[in-house]
PDB file of C-alpha atoms in Angstrom:
ATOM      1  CA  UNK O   1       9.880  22.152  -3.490  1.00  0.00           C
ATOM      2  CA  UNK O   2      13.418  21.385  -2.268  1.00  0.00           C
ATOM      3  CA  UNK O   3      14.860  18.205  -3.783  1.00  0.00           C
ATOM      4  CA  UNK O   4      17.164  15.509  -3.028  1.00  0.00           C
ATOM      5  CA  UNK O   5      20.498  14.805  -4.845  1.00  0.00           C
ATOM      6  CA  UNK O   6      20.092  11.682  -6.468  1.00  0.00           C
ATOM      7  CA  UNK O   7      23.116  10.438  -6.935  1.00  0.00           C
ATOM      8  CA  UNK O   8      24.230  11.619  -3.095  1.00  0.00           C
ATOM      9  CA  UNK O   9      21.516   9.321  -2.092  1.00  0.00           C
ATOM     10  CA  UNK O  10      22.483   6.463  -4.313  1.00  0.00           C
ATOM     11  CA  UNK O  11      25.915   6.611  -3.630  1.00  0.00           C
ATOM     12  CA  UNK O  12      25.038   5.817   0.136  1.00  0.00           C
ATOM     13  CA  UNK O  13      22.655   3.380  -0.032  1.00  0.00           C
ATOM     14  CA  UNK O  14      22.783  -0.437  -1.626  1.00  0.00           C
ATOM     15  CA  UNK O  15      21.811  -1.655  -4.627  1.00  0.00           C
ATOM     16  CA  UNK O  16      19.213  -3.488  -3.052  1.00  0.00           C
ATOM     17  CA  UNK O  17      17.856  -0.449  -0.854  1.00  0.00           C
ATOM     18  CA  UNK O  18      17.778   2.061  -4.653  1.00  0.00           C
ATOM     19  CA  UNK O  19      15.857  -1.074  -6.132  1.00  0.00           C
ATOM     20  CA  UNK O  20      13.492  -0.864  -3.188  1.00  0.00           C
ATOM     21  CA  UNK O  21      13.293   2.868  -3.949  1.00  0.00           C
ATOM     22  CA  UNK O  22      12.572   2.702  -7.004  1.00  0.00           C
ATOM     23  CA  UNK O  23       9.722   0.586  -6.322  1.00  0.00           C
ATOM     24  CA  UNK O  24       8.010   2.153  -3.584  1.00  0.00           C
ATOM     25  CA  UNK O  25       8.670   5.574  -5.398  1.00  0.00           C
ATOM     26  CA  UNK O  26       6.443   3.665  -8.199  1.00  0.00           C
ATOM     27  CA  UNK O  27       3.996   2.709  -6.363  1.00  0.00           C
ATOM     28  CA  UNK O  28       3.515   5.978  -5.198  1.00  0.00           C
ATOM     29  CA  UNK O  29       3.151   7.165  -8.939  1.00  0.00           C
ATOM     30  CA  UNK O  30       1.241   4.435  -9.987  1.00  0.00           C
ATOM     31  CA  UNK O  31      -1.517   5.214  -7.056  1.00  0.00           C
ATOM     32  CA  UNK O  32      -1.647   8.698  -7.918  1.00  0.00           C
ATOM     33  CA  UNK O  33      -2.164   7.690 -11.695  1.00  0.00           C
ATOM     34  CA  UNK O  34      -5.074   5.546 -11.269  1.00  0.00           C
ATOM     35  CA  UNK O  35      -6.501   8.226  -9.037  1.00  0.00           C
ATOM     36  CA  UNK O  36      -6.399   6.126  -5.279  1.00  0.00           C
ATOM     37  CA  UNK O  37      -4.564   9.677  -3.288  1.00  0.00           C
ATOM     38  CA  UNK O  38      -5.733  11.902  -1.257  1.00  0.00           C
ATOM     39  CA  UNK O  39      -3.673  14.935  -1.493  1.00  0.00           C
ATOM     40  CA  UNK O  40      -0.658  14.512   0.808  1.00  0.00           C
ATOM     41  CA  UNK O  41      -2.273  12.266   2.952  1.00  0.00           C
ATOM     42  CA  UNK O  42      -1.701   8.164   3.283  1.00  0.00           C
ATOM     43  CA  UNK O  43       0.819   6.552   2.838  1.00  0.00           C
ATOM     44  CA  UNK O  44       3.321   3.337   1.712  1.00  0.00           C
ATOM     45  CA  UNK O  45       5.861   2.202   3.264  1.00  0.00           C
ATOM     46  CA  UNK O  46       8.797  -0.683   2.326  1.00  0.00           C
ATOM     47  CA  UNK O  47      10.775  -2.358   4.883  1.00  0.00           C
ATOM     48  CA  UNK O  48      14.674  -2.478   3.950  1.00  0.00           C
ATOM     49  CA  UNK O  49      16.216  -6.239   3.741  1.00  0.00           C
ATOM     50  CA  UNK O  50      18.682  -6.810   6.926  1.00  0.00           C
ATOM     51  CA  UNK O  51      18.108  -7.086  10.993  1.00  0.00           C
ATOM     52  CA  UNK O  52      17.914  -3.142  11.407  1.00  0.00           C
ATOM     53  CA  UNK O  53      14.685  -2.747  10.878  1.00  0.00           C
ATOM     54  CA  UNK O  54      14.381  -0.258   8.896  1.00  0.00           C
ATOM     55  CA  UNK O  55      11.713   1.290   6.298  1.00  0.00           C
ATOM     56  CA  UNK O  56      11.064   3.674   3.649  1.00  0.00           C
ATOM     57  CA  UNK O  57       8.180   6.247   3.834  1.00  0.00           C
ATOM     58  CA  UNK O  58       7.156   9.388   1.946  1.00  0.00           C
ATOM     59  CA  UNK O  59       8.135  12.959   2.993  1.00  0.00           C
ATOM     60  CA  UNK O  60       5.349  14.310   4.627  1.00  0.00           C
ATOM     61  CA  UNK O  61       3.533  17.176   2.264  1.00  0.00           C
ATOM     62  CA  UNK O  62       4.574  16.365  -1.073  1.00  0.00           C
ATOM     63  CA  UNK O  63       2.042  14.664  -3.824  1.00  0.00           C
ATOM     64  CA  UNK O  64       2.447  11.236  -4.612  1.00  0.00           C
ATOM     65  CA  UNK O  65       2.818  12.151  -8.107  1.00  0.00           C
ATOM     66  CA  UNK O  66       6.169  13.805  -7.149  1.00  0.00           C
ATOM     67  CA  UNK O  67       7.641  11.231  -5.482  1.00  0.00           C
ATOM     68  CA  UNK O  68      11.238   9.787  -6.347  1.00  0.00           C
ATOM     69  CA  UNK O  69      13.376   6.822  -4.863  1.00  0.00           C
ATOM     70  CA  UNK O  70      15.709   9.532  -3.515  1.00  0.00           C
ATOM     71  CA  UNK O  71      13.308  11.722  -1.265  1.00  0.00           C
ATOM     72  CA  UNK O  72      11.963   9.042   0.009  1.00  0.00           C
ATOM     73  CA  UNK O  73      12.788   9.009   3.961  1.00  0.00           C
ATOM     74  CA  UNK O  74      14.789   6.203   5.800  1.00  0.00           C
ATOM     75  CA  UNK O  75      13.353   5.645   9.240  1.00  0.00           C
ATOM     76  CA  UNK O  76      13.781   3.258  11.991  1.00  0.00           C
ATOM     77  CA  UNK O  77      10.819   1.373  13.914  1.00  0.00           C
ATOM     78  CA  UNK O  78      10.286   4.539  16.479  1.00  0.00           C
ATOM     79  CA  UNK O  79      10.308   7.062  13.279  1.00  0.00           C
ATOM     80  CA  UNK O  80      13.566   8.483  13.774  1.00  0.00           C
ATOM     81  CA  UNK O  81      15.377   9.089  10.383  1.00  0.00           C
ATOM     82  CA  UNK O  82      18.308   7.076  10.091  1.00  0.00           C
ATOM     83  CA  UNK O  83      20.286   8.434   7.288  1.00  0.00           C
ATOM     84  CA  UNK O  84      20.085  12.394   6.753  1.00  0.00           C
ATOM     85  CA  UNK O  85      16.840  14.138   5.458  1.00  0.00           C
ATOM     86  CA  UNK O  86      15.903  17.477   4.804  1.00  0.00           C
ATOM     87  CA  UNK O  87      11.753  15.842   4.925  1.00  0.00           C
ATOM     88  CA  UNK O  88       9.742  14.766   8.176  1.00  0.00           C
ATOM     89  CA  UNK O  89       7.250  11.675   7.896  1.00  0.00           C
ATOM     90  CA  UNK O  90       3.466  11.862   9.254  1.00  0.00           C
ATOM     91  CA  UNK O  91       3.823  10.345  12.770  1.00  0.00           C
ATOM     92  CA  UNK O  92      -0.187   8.676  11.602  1.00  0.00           C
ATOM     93  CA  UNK O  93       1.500   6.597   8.845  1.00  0.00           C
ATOM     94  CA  UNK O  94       4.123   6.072  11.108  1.00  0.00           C
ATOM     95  CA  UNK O  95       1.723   4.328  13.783  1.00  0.00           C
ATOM     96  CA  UNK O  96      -0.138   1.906  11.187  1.00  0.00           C
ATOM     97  CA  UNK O  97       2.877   0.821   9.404  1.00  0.00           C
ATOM     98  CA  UNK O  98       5.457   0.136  11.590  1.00  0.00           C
ATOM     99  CA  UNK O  99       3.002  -1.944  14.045  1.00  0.00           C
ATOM    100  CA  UNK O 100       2.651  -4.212  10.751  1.00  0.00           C
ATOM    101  CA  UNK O 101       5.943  -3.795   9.869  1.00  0.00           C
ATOM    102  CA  UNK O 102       7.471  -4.738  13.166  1.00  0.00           C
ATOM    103  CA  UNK O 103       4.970  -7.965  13.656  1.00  0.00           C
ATOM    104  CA  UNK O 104       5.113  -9.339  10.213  1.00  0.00           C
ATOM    105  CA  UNK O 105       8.721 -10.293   8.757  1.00  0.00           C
ATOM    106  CA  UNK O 106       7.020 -11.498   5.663  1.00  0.00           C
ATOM    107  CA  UNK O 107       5.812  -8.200   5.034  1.00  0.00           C
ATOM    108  CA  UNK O 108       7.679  -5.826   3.165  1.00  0.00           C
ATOM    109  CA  UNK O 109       5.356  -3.257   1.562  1.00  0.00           C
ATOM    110  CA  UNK O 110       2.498  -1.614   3.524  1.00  0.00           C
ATOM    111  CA  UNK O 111      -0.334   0.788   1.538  1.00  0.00           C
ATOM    112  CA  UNK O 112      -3.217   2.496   2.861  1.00  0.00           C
ATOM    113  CA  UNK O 113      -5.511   4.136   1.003  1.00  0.00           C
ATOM    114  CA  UNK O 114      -8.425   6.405   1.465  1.00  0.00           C
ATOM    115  CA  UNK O 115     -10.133   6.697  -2.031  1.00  0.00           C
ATOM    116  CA  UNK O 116     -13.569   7.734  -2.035  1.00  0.00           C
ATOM    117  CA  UNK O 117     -14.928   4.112  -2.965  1.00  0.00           C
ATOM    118  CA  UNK O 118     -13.210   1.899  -0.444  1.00  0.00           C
ATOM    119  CA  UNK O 119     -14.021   4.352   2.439  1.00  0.00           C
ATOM    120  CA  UNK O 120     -17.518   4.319   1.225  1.00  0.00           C
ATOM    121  CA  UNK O 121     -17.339   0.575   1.608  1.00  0.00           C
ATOM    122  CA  UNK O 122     -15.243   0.460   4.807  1.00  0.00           C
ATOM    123  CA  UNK O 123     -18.715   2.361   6.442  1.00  0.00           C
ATOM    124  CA  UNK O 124     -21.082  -0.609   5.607  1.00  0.00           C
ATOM    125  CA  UNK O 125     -22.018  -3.177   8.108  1.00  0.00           C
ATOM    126  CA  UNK O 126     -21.127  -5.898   6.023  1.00  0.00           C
ATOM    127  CA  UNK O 127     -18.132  -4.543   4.189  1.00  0.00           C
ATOM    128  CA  UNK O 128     -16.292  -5.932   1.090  1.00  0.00           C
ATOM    129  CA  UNK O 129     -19.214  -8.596  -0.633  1.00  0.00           C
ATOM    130  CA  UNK O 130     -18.872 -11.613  -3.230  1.00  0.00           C
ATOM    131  CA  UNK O 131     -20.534  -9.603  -5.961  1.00  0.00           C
ATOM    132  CA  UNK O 132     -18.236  -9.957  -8.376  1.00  0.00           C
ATOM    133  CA  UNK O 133     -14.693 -11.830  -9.714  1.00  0.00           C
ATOM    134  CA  UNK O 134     -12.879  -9.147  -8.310  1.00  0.00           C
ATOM    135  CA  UNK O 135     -14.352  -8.859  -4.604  1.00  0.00           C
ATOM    136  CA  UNK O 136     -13.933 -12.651  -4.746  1.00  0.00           C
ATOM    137  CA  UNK O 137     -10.301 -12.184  -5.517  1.00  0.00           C
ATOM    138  CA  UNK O 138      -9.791  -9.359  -3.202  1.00  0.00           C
ATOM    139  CA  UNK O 139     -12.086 -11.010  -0.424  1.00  0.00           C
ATOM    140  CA  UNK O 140      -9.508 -14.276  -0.251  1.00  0.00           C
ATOM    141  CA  UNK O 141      -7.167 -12.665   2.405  1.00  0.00           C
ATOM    142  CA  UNK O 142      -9.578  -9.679   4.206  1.00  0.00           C
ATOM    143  CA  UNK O 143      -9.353  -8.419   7.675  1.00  0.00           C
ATOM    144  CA  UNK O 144     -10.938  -6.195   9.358  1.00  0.00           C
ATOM    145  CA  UNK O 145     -10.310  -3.104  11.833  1.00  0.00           C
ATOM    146  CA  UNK O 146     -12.865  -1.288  13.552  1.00  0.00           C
ATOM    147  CA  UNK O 147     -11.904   3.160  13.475  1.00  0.00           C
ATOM    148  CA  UNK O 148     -10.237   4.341  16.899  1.00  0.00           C
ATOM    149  CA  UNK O 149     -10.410   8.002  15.743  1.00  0.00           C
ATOM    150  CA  UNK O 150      -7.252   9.213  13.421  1.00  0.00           C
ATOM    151  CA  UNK O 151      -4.603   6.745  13.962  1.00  0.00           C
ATOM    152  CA  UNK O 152      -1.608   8.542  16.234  1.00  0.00           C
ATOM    153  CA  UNK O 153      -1.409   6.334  19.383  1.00  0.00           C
ATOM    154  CA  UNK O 154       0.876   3.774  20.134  1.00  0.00           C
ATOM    155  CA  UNK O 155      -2.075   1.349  21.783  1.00  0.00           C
ATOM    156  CA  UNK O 156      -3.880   0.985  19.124  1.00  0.00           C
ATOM    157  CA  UNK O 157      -0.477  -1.022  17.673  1.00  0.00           C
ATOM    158  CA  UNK O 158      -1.658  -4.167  19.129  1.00  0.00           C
ATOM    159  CA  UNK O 159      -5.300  -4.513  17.791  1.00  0.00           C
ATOM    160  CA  UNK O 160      -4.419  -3.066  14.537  1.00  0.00           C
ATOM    161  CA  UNK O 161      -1.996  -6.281  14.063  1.00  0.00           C
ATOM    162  CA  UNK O 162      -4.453  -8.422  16.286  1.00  0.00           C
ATOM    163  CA  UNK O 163      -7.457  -7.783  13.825  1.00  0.00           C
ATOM    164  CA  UNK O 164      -4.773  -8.298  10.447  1.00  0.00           C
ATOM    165  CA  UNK O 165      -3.550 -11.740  11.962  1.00  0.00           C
ATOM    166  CA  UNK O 166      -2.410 -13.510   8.866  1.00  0.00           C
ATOM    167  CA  UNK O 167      -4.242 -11.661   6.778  1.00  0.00           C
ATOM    168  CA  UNK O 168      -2.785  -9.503   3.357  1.00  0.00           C
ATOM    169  CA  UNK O 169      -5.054  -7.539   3.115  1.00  0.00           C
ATOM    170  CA  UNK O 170      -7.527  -4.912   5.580  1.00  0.00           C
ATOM    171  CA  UNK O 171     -10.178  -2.791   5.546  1.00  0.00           C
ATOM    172  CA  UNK O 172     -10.266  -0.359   7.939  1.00  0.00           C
ATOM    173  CA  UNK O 173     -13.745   0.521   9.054  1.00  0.00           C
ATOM    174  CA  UNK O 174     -14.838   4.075   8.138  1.00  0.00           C
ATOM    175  CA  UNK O 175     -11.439   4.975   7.359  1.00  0.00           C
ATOM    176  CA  UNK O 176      -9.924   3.304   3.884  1.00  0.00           C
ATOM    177  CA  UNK O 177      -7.743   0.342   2.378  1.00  0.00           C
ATOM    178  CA  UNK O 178      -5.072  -1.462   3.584  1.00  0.00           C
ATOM    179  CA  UNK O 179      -2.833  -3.771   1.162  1.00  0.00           C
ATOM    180  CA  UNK O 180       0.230  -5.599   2.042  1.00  0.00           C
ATOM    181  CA  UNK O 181       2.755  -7.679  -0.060  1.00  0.00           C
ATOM    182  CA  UNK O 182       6.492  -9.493   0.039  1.00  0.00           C
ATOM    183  CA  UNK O 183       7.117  -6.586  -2.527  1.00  0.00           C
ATOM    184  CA  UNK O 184       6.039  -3.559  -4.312  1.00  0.00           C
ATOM    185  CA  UNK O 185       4.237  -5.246  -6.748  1.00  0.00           C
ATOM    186  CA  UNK O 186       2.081  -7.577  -4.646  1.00  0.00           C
ATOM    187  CA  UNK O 187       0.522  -4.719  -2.562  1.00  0.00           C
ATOM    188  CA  UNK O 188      -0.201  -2.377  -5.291  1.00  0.00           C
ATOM    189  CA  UNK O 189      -2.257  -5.320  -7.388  1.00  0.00           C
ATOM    190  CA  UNK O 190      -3.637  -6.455  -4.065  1.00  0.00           C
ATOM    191  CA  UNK O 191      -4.884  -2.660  -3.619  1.00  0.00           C
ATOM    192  CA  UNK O 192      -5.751  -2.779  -7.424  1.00  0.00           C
ATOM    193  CA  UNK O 193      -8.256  -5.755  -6.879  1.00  0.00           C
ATOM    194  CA  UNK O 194      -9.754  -4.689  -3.768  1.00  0.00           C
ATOM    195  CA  UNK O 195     -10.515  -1.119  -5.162  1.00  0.00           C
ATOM    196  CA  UNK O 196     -11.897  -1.929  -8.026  1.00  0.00           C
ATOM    197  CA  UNK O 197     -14.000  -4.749  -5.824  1.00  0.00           C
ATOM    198  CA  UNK O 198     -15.092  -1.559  -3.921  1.00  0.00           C
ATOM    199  CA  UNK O 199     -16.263   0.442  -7.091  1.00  0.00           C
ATOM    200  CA  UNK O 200     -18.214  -2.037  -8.522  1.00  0.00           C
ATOM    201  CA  UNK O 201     -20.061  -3.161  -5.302  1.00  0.00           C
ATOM    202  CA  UNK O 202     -21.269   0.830  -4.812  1.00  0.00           C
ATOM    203  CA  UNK O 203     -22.083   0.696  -8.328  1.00  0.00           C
ATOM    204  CA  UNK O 204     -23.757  -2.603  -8.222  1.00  0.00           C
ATOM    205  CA  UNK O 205     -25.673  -1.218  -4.880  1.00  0.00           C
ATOM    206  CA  UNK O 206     -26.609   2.130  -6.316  1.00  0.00           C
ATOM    207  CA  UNK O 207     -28.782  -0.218  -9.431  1.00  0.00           C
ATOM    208  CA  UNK O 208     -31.251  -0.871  -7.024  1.00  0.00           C
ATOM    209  CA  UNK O 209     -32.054  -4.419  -7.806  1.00  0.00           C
ATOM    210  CA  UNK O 210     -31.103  -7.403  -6.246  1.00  0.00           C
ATOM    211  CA  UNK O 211     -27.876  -8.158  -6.024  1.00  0.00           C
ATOM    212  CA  UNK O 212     -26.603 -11.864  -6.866  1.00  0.00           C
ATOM    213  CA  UNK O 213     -23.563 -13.334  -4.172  1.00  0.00           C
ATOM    214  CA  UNK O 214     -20.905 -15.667  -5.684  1.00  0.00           C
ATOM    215  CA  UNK O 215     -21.507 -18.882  -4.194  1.00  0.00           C
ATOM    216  CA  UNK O 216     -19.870 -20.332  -1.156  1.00  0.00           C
ATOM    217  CA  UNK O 217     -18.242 -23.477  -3.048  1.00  0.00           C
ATOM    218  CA  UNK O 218     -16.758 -21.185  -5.561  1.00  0.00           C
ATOM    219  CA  UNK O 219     -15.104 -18.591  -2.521  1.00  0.00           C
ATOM    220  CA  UNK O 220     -13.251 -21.939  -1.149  1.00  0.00           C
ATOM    221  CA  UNK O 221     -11.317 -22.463  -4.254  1.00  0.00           C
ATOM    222  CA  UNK O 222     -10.093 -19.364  -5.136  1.00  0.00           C
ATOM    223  CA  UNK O 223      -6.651 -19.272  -3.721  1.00  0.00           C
ATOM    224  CA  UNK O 224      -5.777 -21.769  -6.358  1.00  0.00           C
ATOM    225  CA  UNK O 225      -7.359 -20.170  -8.915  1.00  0.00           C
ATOM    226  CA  UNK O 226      -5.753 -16.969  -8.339  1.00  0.00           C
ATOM    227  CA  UNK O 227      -2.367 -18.687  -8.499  1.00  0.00           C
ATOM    228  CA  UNK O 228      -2.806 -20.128 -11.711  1.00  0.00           C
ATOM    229  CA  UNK O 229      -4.674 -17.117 -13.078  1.00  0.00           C
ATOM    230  CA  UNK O 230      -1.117 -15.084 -12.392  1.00  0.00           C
ATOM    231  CA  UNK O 231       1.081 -17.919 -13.141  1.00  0.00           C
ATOM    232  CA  UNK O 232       2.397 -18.271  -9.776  1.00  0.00           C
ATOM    233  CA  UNK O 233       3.693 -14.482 -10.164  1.00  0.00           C
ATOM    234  CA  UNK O 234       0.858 -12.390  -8.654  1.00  0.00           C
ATOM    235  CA  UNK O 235       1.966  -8.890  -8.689  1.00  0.00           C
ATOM    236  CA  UNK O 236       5.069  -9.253 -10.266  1.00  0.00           C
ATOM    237  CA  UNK O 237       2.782 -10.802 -13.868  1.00  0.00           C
ATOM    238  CA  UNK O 238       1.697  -7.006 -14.192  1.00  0.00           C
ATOM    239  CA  UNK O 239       4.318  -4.835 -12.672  1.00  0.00           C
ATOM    240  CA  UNK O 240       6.695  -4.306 -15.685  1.00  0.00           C
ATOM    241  CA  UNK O 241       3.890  -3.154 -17.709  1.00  0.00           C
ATOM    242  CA  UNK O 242       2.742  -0.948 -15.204  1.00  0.00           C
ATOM    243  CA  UNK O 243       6.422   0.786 -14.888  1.00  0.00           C
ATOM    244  CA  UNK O 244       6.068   1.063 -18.852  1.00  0.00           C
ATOM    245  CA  UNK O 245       2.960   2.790 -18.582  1.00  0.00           C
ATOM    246  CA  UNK O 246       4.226   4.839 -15.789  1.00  0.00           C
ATOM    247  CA  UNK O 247       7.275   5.686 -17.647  1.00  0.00           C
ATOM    248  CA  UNK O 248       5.017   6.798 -20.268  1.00  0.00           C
ATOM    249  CA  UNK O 249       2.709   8.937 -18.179  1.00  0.00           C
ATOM    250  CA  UNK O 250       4.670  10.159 -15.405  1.00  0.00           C
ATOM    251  CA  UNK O 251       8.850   9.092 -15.504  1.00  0.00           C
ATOM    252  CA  UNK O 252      10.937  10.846 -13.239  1.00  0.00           C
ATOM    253  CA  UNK O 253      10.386   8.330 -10.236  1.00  0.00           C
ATOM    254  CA  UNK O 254      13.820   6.682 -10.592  1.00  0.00           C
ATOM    255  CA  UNK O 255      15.684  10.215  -9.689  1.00  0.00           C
TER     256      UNK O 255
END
């Protein structure tokens, strides 16, 4: 596997577009860790601060394990790479995250997942349910996009952002998870949540009994719960410990 020079890359890049590296490069990591990949395939993305429009996105064919802030790949909203790259992107992930990217300025970080337990979910009628604290939590801001075949056309752009509206958060009908955030952190616990909101409704279902729904009255309060469970913080409450424990299981993302 050919890699980047690191410090070529950081020497031509801001400090704000390594810390955004960094990051994403993380995030990567951190989804591979808790076992959410599949193989090469998916993928997040992190628009760059500024009017160019730009965004960060994984070279197409390596793990997610081995990514690093430096071979990550600078494109602009019509893919083309923008600052030298010996890596080409996946013109699917291209489709799905620049549409968001390019409608929501409040976006930053895109991630799409297609782990075995939110597809699963994604292919019932009824999709994410109040089972639990967690679906509750990751049910707050849910969308909801019905599968157009393997996402590579440029038409599907407006329905895909249509159906996310002002949504953080989508699940994308017999196909995976979407997450979004203002950062890093945000979309990674966002994916966390609704993941684990996934697993324990197949579990749940797989029991055989009945299955008991939060209650309505509690759903309509749970923005402000959420809020004060994370101290106003959200994502950013967890993510240092979760660079220690990647930093512990799998450094080498900062290169």
């Amino acid at each position: 596997m050919l890699k980047p020079n690191t410090q070529n890359v950081r020497d031509h890049v801001s400090k704000e577009e390594w810390d955004l590296r960094v990051d994403l490069a993380a995030a990567y990591r951190l989804v591979a860790l808790f076992g959410w990949d599949d193989l090469v395939f998916t993928h997040i993305s992190a628009r760059l601060p500024g009017t160019d429009h730009h965004f960060l996105i994984n070279p197409y064919g390596w793990m997610f394990e081995e990514i690093t802030a430096s071979s990550l790949v600078k494109i602009d909203l019509q893919g083309r790479k923008v600052m030298d790259s010996p890596y080409d992107i996946n013109p699917a992930g291209f489709t799905i995250h620049s549409a968001i990217h390019a409608a929501r300025e409040d976006i930053v970080c895109v991630m799409h997942t297609h782990s075995i337990n939110g597809v699963a979910v994604s292919a019932q009628k009824d999709g994410l349910l109040p089972l639990s604290q967690t679906a509750v939590i990751a049910g707050a801001s849910l969308a909801y996009h019905d599968y157009e075949g393997i996402a590579l056309y440029e038409d599907e752009k407006p329905r895909l952002v249509a159906d996310l509206g002002d949504k953080m958060t989508m699940m994308l009908r017999n196909h995976g998870l979407l997450t979004t955030g203002a950062n890093c952190a945000d979309a990674f616990m966002r994916m966390y949540f609704l993941e684990a909101a996934c697993m324990i409704q197949v579990r749940a279902q797989a029991g055989g009994g009945p299955l008991h729904a939060v209650p309505r009255t509690v759903l309509d309060n749970i923005d402000e719960q959420i809020d004060m469970g994370t101290r106003g913080q959200f994502g950013s409450l967890a993510w240092p410990g979760l660079l220690r424990k990647l930093d512990r299981r799998n450094p080498g993302y900062r290169e």
